[in-house]
PDB file of C-alpha atoms and ligand atoms in Angstrom:
ATOM      1  CA  MET A   1       0.000   0.000   0.000  1.00 98.00           C
ATOM      2  CA  LEU A   2       0.957   3.655  -0.329  1.00 98.00           C
ATOM      3  CA  GLU A   3       0.478   6.405   2.264  1.00 98.00           C
ATOM      4  CA  LEU A   4       0.337   9.962   0.931  1.00 98.00           C
ATOM      5  CA  GLY A   5       1.825  12.562   3.274  1.00 98.00           C
ATOM      6  CA  CYS A   6       3.210   9.988   5.722  1.00 98.00           C
ATOM      7  CA  GLY A   7       4.780  12.639   7.997  1.00 98.00           C
ATOM      8  CA  THR A   8       6.622  11.141  10.965  1.00 97.00           C
ATOM      9  CA  GLY A   9       5.102   7.693  10.372  1.00 97.00           C
ATOM     10  CA  ARG A  10       2.261   7.775  12.919  1.00 97.00           C
ATOM     11  CA  VAL A  11       0.246   5.531  10.566  1.00 98.00           C
ATOM     12  CA  LEU A  12       2.994   4.079   8.354  1.00 98.00           C
ATOM     13  CA  THR A  13       5.075   2.589  11.182  1.00 98.00           C
ATOM     14  CA  PRO A  14       2.264   0.523  12.812  1.00 97.00           C
ATOM     15  CA  LEU A  15       1.192  -0.693   9.362  1.00 98.00           C
ATOM     16  CA  VAL A  16       4.711  -2.005   8.696  1.00 98.00           C
ATOM     17  CA  GLU A  17       4.793  -3.461  12.235  1.00 97.00           C
ATOM     18  CA  ALA A  18       1.505  -5.225  11.427  1.00 97.00           C
ATOM     19  CA  GLY A  19       3.202  -6.991   8.516  1.00 97.00           C
ATOM     20  CA  PHE A  20       2.323  -4.798   5.514  1.00 97.00           C
ATOM     21  CA  ASP A  21       4.769  -3.634   2.898  1.00 98.00           C
ATOM     22  CA  VAL A  22       4.272   0.142   2.874  1.00 98.00           C
ATOM     23  CA  PHE A  23       5.423   2.934   0.585  1.00 98.00           C
ATOM     24  CA  GLY A  24       5.124   6.451   1.986  1.00 98.00           C
ATOM     25  CA  PHE A  25       6.181   9.910   0.949  1.00 98.00           C
ATOM     26  CA  ASP A  26       6.042  13.480   2.161  1.00 98.00           C
ATOM     27  CA  HIS A  27       7.339  16.831   0.917  1.00 98.00           C
ATOM     28  CA  ASP A  28       8.754  17.792   4.307  1.00 98.00           C
ATOM     29  CA  PRO A  29      12.355  16.570   4.706  1.00 98.00           C
ATOM     30  CA  GLU A  30      12.276  17.203   8.469  1.00 97.00           C
ATOM     31  CA  MET A  31       9.256  14.927   8.931  1.00 97.00           C
ATOM     32  CA  LEU A  32      10.969  12.221   6.882  1.00 98.00           C
ATOM     33  CA  SER A  33      14.247  12.508   8.733  1.00 97.00           C
ATOM     34  CA  PHE A  34      12.377  12.116  12.070  1.00 96.00           C
ATOM     35  CA  LEU A  35      10.660   9.040  10.609  1.00 97.00           C
ATOM     36  CA  ARG A  36      13.910   7.518   9.314  1.00 97.00           C
ATOM     37  CA  ASN A  37      15.784   8.218  12.577  1.00 96.00           C
ATOM     38  CA  ASN A  38      13.074   6.572  14.675  1.00 94.00           C
ATOM     39  CA  PHE A  39      12.105   3.712  12.395  1.00 96.00           C
ATOM     40  CA  PRO A  40      12.897   0.181  13.703  1.00 94.00           C
ATOM     41  CA  SER A  41      15.856  -0.992  11.570  1.00 95.00           C
ATOM     42  CA  GLU A  42      14.596  -4.599  11.394  1.00 95.00           C
ATOM     43  CA  LEU A  43      11.463  -3.349   9.583  1.00 95.00           C
ATOM     44  CA  GLU A  44      13.311  -1.277   6.977  1.00 95.00           C
ATOM     45  CA  PRO A  45      13.077  -3.924   4.211  1.00 96.00           C
ATOM     46  CA  ARG A  46       9.251  -3.557   4.253  1.00 96.00           C
ATOM     47  CA  SER A  47       9.161   0.258   4.190  1.00 97.00           C
ATOM     48  CA  HIS A  48       9.896   2.539   1.241  1.00 97.00           C
ATOM     49  CA  ILE A  49      10.043   6.163   2.335  1.00 97.00           C
ATOM     50  CA  PHE A  50      10.854   9.031  -0.007  1.00 97.00           C
ATOM     51  CA  LEU A  51      10.562  12.764  -0.596  1.00 98.00           C
ATOM     52  CA  ALA A  52       7.905  13.777  -3.162  1.00 98.00           C
ATOM     53  CA  ASP A  53       5.005  16.139  -3.702  1.00 98.00           C
ATOM     54  CA  LEU A  54       1.377  15.018  -3.684  1.00 97.00           C
ATOM     55  CA  SER A  55       0.658  16.908  -6.879  1.00 97.00           C
ATOM     56  CA  ALA A  56       3.435  15.208  -8.880  1.00 96.00           C
ATOM     57  CA  PHE A  57       4.491  11.726  -7.819  1.00 96.00           C
ATOM     58  CA  HIS A  58       5.461   9.038 -10.307  1.00 96.00           C
ATOM     59  CA  LEU A  59       6.132   5.412  -9.411  1.00 97.00           C
ATOM     60  CA  SER A  60       6.212   2.458 -11.746  1.00 95.00           C
ATOM     61  CA  ILE A  61       4.068   0.459  -9.286  1.00 96.00           C
ATOM     62  CA  GLU A  62       0.317   0.086  -8.856  1.00 98.00           C
ATOM     63  CA  PHE A  63      -1.188  -0.271  -5.373  1.00 98.00           C
ATOM     64  CA  PRO A  64      -4.377  -2.029  -4.225  1.00 98.00           C
ATOM     65  CA  LEU A  65      -4.735   0.579  -1.455  1.00 98.00           C
ATOM     66  CA  ILE A  66      -3.695   4.247  -1.244  1.00 98.00           C
ATOM     67  CA  LEU A  67      -4.245   6.027   2.082  1.00 98.00           C
ATOM     68  CA  MET A  68      -4.410   9.686   3.020  1.00 98.00           C
ATOM     69  CA  PRO A  69      -5.125   9.799   6.766  1.00 97.00           C
ATOM     70  CA  CYS A  70      -5.319  12.628   9.282  1.00 95.00           C
ATOM     71  CA  ASN A  71      -6.929  15.538   7.404  1.00 95.00           C
ATOM     72  CA  THR A  72      -4.247  15.969   4.725  1.00 97.00           C
ATOM     73  CA  LEU A  73      -6.791  16.119   1.870  1.00 97.00           C
ATOM     74  CA  SER A  74      -8.680  19.128   3.255  1.00 97.00           C
ATOM     75  CA  THR A  75      -5.446  21.073   3.872  1.00 97.00           C
ATOM     76  CA  LEU A  76      -4.429  20.962   0.193  1.00 97.00           C
ATOM     77  CA  PRO A  77      -5.123  23.913  -2.098  1.00 95.00           C
ATOM     78  CA  LYS A  78      -7.800  22.955  -4.676  1.00 94.00           C
ATOM     79  CA  GLN A  79      -5.370  22.715  -7.638  1.00 95.00           C
ATOM     80  CA  THR A  80      -2.976  20.473  -5.668  1.00 97.00           C
ATOM     81  CA  ARG A  81      -5.907  18.288  -4.620  1.00 97.00           C
ATOM     82  CA  LYS A  82      -7.081  17.928  -8.203  1.00 97.00           C
ATOM     83  CA  ALA A  83      -3.588  16.968  -9.434  1.00 98.00           C
ATOM     84  CA  CYS A  84      -3.160  14.619  -6.471  1.00 98.00           C
ATOM     85  CA  LEU A  85      -6.406  12.734  -7.160  1.00 98.00           C
ATOM     86  CA  ALA A  86      -5.405  12.244 -10.810  1.00 98.00           C
ATOM     87  CA  HIS A  87      -2.065  10.741  -9.670  1.00 98.00           C
ATOM     88  CA  VAL A  88      -3.810   8.574  -7.077  1.00 98.00           C
ATOM     89  CA  TYR A  89      -6.060   7.147  -9.768  1.00 98.00           C
ATOM     90  CA  GLN A  90      -3.081   6.381 -12.028  1.00 98.00           C
ATOM     91  CA  HIS A  91      -1.243   4.586  -9.207  1.00 98.00           C
ATOM     92  CA  LEU A  92      -4.127   2.289  -8.170  1.00 98.00           C
ATOM     93  CA  SER A  93      -4.338  -1.241  -9.471  1.00 98.00           C
ATOM     94  CA  PRO A  94      -7.659  -2.260 -11.105  1.00 97.00           C
ATOM     95  CA  ARG A  95     -10.419  -2.181  -8.418  1.00 97.00           C
ATOM     96  CA  GLY A  96      -7.906  -0.564  -6.046  1.00 98.00           C
ATOM     97  CA  VAL A  97      -9.207   1.670  -3.237  1.00 98.00           C
ATOM     98  CA  PHE A  98      -8.314   5.216  -2.205  1.00 98.00           C
ATOM     99  CA  ALA A  99      -9.172   6.069   1.437  1.00 98.00           C
ATOM    100  CA  ALA A 100      -8.956   9.530   2.989  1.00 98.00           C
ATOM    101  CA  SER A 101     -10.058  10.902   6.352  1.00 98.00           C
ATOM    102  CA  LEU A 102     -10.733  14.556   7.001  1.00 97.00           C
ATOM    103  CA  PRO A 103     -12.624  16.665   9.526  1.00 96.00           C
ATOM    104  CA  ASN A 104     -16.308  16.985   8.684  1.00 97.00           C
ATOM    105  CA  PRO A 105     -16.573  20.270   6.712  1.00 96.00           C
ATOM    106  CA  MET A 106     -20.217  20.660   7.817  1.00 96.00           C
ATOM    107  CA  ALA A 107     -19.105  20.742  11.452  1.00 94.00           C
ATOM    108  CA  PHE A 108     -16.621  23.545  10.640  1.00 94.00           C
ATOM    109  CA  ARG A 109     -19.266  25.479   8.696  1.00 94.00           C
ATOM    110  CA  GLU A 110     -21.589  25.485  11.690  1.00 93.00           C
ATOM    111  CA  LEU A 111     -19.032  26.978  14.077  1.00 93.00           C
ATOM    112  CA  PRO A 112     -18.969  30.733  14.775  1.00 95.00           C
ATOM    113  CA  ASP A 113     -16.612  32.903  12.678  1.00 97.00           C
ATOM    114  CA  TYR A 114     -14.039  33.045  15.460  1.00 98.00           C
ATOM    115  CA  GLY A 115     -13.110  30.731  18.313  1.00 97.00           C
ATOM    116  CA  PRO A 116     -10.818  32.262  20.969  1.00 97.00           C
ATOM    117  CA  PRO A 117      -7.800  30.291  22.273  1.00 97.00           C
ATOM    118  CA  GLU A 118      -8.770  27.171  24.228  1.00 97.00           C
ATOM    119  CA  ILE A 119      -6.475  24.706  25.973  1.00 97.00           C
ATOM    120  CA  GLU A 120      -6.493  21.314  24.217  1.00 97.00           C
ATOM    121  CA  GLU A 121      -3.961  19.270  26.168  1.00 97.00           C
ATOM    122  CA  ILE A 122      -0.626  19.204  27.953  1.00 97.00           C
ATOM    123  CA  LEU A 123       2.023  17.060  26.281  1.00 95.00           C
ATOM    124  CA  ILE A 124       5.318  15.924  27.731  1.00 94.00           C
ATOM    125  CA  ASP A 125       8.236  16.320  25.313  1.00 89.00           C
ATOM    126  CA  PRO A 126       9.760  12.806  25.240  1.00 83.00           C
ATOM    127  CA  ARG A 127      13.280  14.205  24.666  1.00 82.00           C
ATOM    128  CA  SER A 128      13.509  17.002  27.261  1.00 85.00           C
ATOM    129  CA  GLU A 129      10.607  15.820  29.486  1.00 89.00           C
ATOM    130  CA  SER A 130       9.387  19.423  29.661  1.00 91.00           C
ATOM    131  CA  PRO A 131       5.613  20.035  29.543  1.00 94.00           C
ATOM    132  CA  ILE A 132       4.108  21.605  26.404  1.00 96.00           C
ATOM    133  CA  LEU A 133       0.775  23.415  26.698  1.00 97.00           C
ATOM    134  CA  VAL A 134      -1.240  23.017  23.482  1.00 97.00           C
ATOM    135  CA  SER A 135      -4.077  25.445  22.712  1.00 98.00           C
ATOM    136  CA  SER A 136      -6.001  26.262  19.560  1.00 97.00           C
ATOM    137  CA  GLU A 137      -8.001  29.160  18.155  1.00 98.00           C
ATOM    138  CA  TRP A 138      -9.788  29.365  14.804  1.00 97.00           C
ATOM    139  CA  LYS A 139     -11.260  31.744  12.291  1.00 98.00           C
ATOM    140  CA  LYS A 140     -13.613  31.012   9.438  1.00 96.00           C
ATOM    141  CA  GLU A 141     -12.920  32.611   6.068  1.00 93.00           C
ATOM    142  CA  SER A 142     -15.155  32.454   2.981  1.00 88.00           C
ATOM    143  CA  ASP A 143     -14.026  28.976   1.890  1.00 93.00           C
ATOM    144  CA  ARG A 144     -11.414  27.944   4.477  1.00 95.00           C
ATOM    145  CA  PHE A 145     -11.323  27.214   8.192  1.00 97.00           C
ATOM    146  CA  VAL A 146      -8.002  28.262   9.704  1.00 97.00           C
ATOM    147  CA  VAL A 147      -6.869  26.740  12.993  1.00 97.00           C
ATOM    148  CA  GLN A 148      -3.910  28.214  14.818  1.00 98.00           C
ATOM    149  CA  TRP A 149      -2.178  25.727  17.084  1.00 98.00           C
ATOM    150  CA  HIS A 150      -0.163  27.365  19.863  1.00 98.00           C
ATOM    151  CA  TYR A 151       2.548  25.362  21.626  1.00 97.00           C
ATOM    152  CA  VAL A 152       4.135  26.749  24.794  1.00 97.00           C
ATOM    153  CA  ARG A 153       6.992  24.714  26.197  1.00 94.00           C
ATOM    154  CA  GLN A 154       7.851  25.308  29.857  1.00 89.00           C
ATOM    155  CA  LEU A 155      11.635  25.097  30.040  1.00 88.00           C
ATOM    156  CA  LEU A 156      12.953  23.139  33.009  1.00 82.00           C
ATOM    157  CA  GLU A 157      15.586  25.831  33.613  1.00 85.00           C
ATOM    158  CA  GLY A 158      12.811  28.516  33.687  1.00 89.00           C
ATOM    159  CA  GLY A 159      11.142  30.574  30.964  1.00 93.00           C
ATOM    160  CA  GLU A 160       9.205  29.296  27.959  1.00 95.00           C
ATOM    161  CA  GLN A 161       9.425  28.726  24.206  1.00 95.00           C
ATOM    162  CA  ARG A 162       6.474  29.526  21.917  1.00 97.00           C
ATOM    163  CA  LEU A 163       5.523  28.193  18.502  1.00 97.00           C
ATOM    164  CA  THR A 164       2.346  28.782  16.463  1.00 98.00           C
ATOM    165  CA  VAL A 165       1.401  26.660  13.460  1.00 97.00           C
ATOM    166  CA  ALA A 166      -1.572  27.600  11.247  1.00 97.00           C
ATOM    167  CA  ILE A 167      -3.457  24.786   9.493  1.00 96.00           C
ATOM    168  CA  SER A 168      -6.056  25.761   6.939  1.00 97.00           C
ATOM    169  CA  HIS A 169      -8.875  23.389   5.910  1.00 97.00           C
ATOM    170  CA  ASP A 170     -10.954  23.721   2.762  1.00 96.00           C
ATOM    171  CA  LEU A 171     -14.691  24.002   3.498  1.00 96.00           C
ATOM    172  CA  SER A 172     -15.701  22.024   0.385  1.00 96.00           C
ATOM    173  CA  LEU A 173     -18.578  19.650   1.100  1.00 97.00           C
ATOM    174  CA  ARG A 174     -18.650  15.871   0.740  1.00 97.00           C
ATOM    175  CA  GLU A 175     -20.486  16.319  -2.591  1.00 97.00           C
ATOM    176  CA  ASP A 176     -17.606  18.512  -3.871  1.00 97.00           C
ATOM    177  CA  TYR A 177     -15.053  15.829  -2.959  1.00 97.00           C
ATOM    178  CA  LEU A 178     -17.183  13.147  -4.623  1.00 97.00           C
ATOM    179  CA  LYS A 179     -17.376  15.245  -7.819  1.00 97.00           C
ATOM    180  CA  GLU A 180     -13.585  15.676  -7.805  1.00 97.00           C
ATOM    181  CA  LEU A 181     -13.101  11.925  -7.306  1.00 98.00           C
ATOM    182  CA  GLU A 182     -15.485  11.248 -10.173  1.00 98.00           C
ATOM    183  CA  PHE A 183     -13.600  13.742 -12.357  1.00 98.00           C
ATOM    184  CA  ALA A 184     -10.366  11.863 -11.564  1.00 98.00           C
ATOM    185  CA  GLY A 185     -11.983   8.669 -12.892  1.00 98.00           C
ATOM    186  CA  PHE A 186     -13.385   6.949  -9.775  1.00 97.00           C
ATOM    187  CA  GLN A 187     -16.802   5.356 -10.093  1.00 91.00           C
ATOM    188  CA  GLU A 188     -17.718   3.757  -6.758  1.00 97.00           C
ATOM    189  CA  PHE A 189     -17.811   5.707  -3.510  1.00 96.00           C
ATOM    190  CA  THR A 190     -18.605   5.143   0.162  1.00 97.00           C
ATOM    191  CA  SER A 191     -18.423   7.662   2.980  1.00 97.00           C
ATOM    192  CA  TYR A 192     -18.540   7.298   6.755  1.00 98.00           C
ATOM    193  CA  GLY A 193     -18.907   9.805   9.572  1.00 98.00           C
ATOM    194  CA  ASP A 194     -16.404   8.220  11.941  1.00 98.00           C
ATOM    195  CA  PHE A 195     -13.993   5.313  12.349  1.00 97.00           C
ATOM    196  CA  GLN A 196     -16.807   3.029  13.596  1.00 97.00           C
ATOM    197  CA  LYS A 197     -18.212   3.249  10.040  1.00 97.00           C
ATOM    198  CA  THR A 198     -21.315   5.187  11.136  1.00 97.00           C
ATOM    199  CA  ARG A 199     -23.268   6.683   8.231  1.00 96.00           C
ATOM    200  CA  TYR A 200     -22.018  10.186   7.351  1.00 97.00           C
ATOM    201  CA  ARG A 201     -24.269  13.017   8.621  1.00 95.00           C
ATOM    202  CA  ALA A 202     -24.003  16.795   8.998  1.00 93.00           C
ATOM    203  CA  ALA A 203     -23.076  16.373  12.682  1.00 93.00           C
ATOM    204  CA  SER A 204     -20.494  13.589  12.172  1.00 96.00           C
ATOM    205  CA  PRO A 205     -17.021  14.251  13.603  1.00 96.00           C
ATOM    206  CA  ASP A 206     -15.218  13.013  10.481  1.00 97.00           C
ATOM    207  CA  LEU A 207     -15.667  12.610   6.769  1.00 98.00           C
ATOM    208  CA  ILE A 208     -14.099   9.330   5.678  1.00 98.00           C
ATOM    209  CA  LEU A 209     -14.061   8.849   1.916  1.00 98.00           C
ATOM    210  CA  LEU A 210     -13.481   5.566   0.115  1.00 98.00           C
ATOM    211  CA  ALA A 211     -13.303   5.480  -3.672  1.00 98.00           C
ATOM    212  CA  ARG A 212     -12.764   2.403  -5.830  1.00 98.00           C
ATOM    213  CA  LYS A 213     -11.113   2.474  -9.235  1.00 97.00           C
TER     214      LYS A 213
HETATM  215  C1  SAM B 301      -1.735  16.221   8.897  1.00 95.38           C
HETATM  216  S1  SAM B 301      -0.162  15.576   8.478  1.00 95.38           S
HETATM  217  C2  SAM B 301      -0.503  13.835   8.446  1.00 95.38           C
HETATM  218  C3  SAM B 301       0.716  12.984   8.638  1.00 95.38           C
HETATM  219  C4  SAM B 301       0.450  11.482   8.691  1.00 95.38           C
HETATM  220  N1  SAM B 301      -0.270  11.012   7.530  1.00 95.38           N
HETATM  221  C5  SAM B 301      -0.347  11.126   9.931  1.00 95.38           C
HETATM  222  O1  SAM B 301      -1.446  10.612   9.817  1.00 95.38           O
HETATM  223  O2  SAM B 301       0.173  11.368  11.026  1.00 95.38           O
HETATM  224  C6  SAM B 301      -0.064  16.022   6.756  1.00 95.38           C
HETATM  225  C7  SAM B 301       1.227  15.597   6.092  1.00 95.38           C
HETATM  226  O3  SAM B 301       1.113  15.838   4.690  1.00 95.38           O
HETATM  227  C8  SAM B 301       2.311  16.429   4.224  1.00 95.38           C
HETATM  228  N2  SAM B 301       2.003  17.217   3.030  1.00 95.38           N
HETATM  229  C9  SAM B 301       1.216  18.316   2.946  1.00 95.38           C
HETATM  230  N3  SAM B 301       1.188  18.786   1.689  1.00 95.38           N
HETATM  231  C10 SAM B 301       1.971  17.960   0.962  1.00 95.38           C
HETATM  232  C11 SAM B 301       2.346  17.920  -0.417  1.00 95.38           C
HETATM  233  N4  SAM B 301       1.907  18.852  -1.283  1.00 95.38           N
HETATM  234  N5  SAM B 301       3.166  16.935  -0.837  1.00 95.38           N
HETATM  235  C12 SAM B 301       3.619  15.984   0.043  1.00 95.38           C
HETATM  236  N6  SAM B 301       3.313  15.969   1.357  1.00 95.38           N
HETATM  237  C13 SAM B 301       2.494  16.950   1.807  1.00 95.38           C
HETATM  238  C14 SAM B 301       2.790  17.285   5.390  1.00 95.38           C
HETATM  239  O4  SAM B 301       4.178  17.557   5.304  1.00 95.38           O
HETATM  240  C15 SAM B 301       2.427  16.399   6.580  1.00 95.38           C
HETATM  241  O5  SAM B 301       3.455  15.523   6.942  1.00 95.38           O
END
């Protein structure tokens, strides 16, 4: 199988550990170097990790399953998404399946235009053991929902370090994604509203799309 935007291997690594042969790529060299530095060496023969862009990847292999977990699809600009879906279709074997999970766009659309900072969780940095306070705030634009993630690390020697990362999600609806999948060549679709395979509804937490070649 192939994972698109594999990042640090949150999904790829357990799949290889479970016995699958997994290809994965990302355009962020730092993510990939974290993955390579932390990947169990005995599993390396079953993993194939490389640097590439979702809008232009070319492999001479076809896959029965191509995955795009953890919201990556909704973060792509529309043109990148369109190019990506065309490449996905080309890289699937006959009757192969593309599976993507994203936050439910309907749930975003129903939120107010602005959400002030709210604490999400406190993480412990595994390397320095210092606590990291994670909070988020959002704003809704005409066709995007922008979440700012704030990370404040309490330094053990006193003081703090701050980092803010903005993630922007397209507010396209399920029907828009299905049209784009159809345009890319897919003919059979299923969607779920969560990982228990509940039917997709406006109030579902997730939008999980499955498309068969
Ligand atoms: C939300 S993270 C998901 C990471 C991983 N799939 C997971 O589930 O933990 C999105 C990943 O997609 C990658 N990405 C975003 N745009 C990309 C692009 N145009 N080409 C390749 N990778 C991309 C990011 O670098 C990031 O690692």
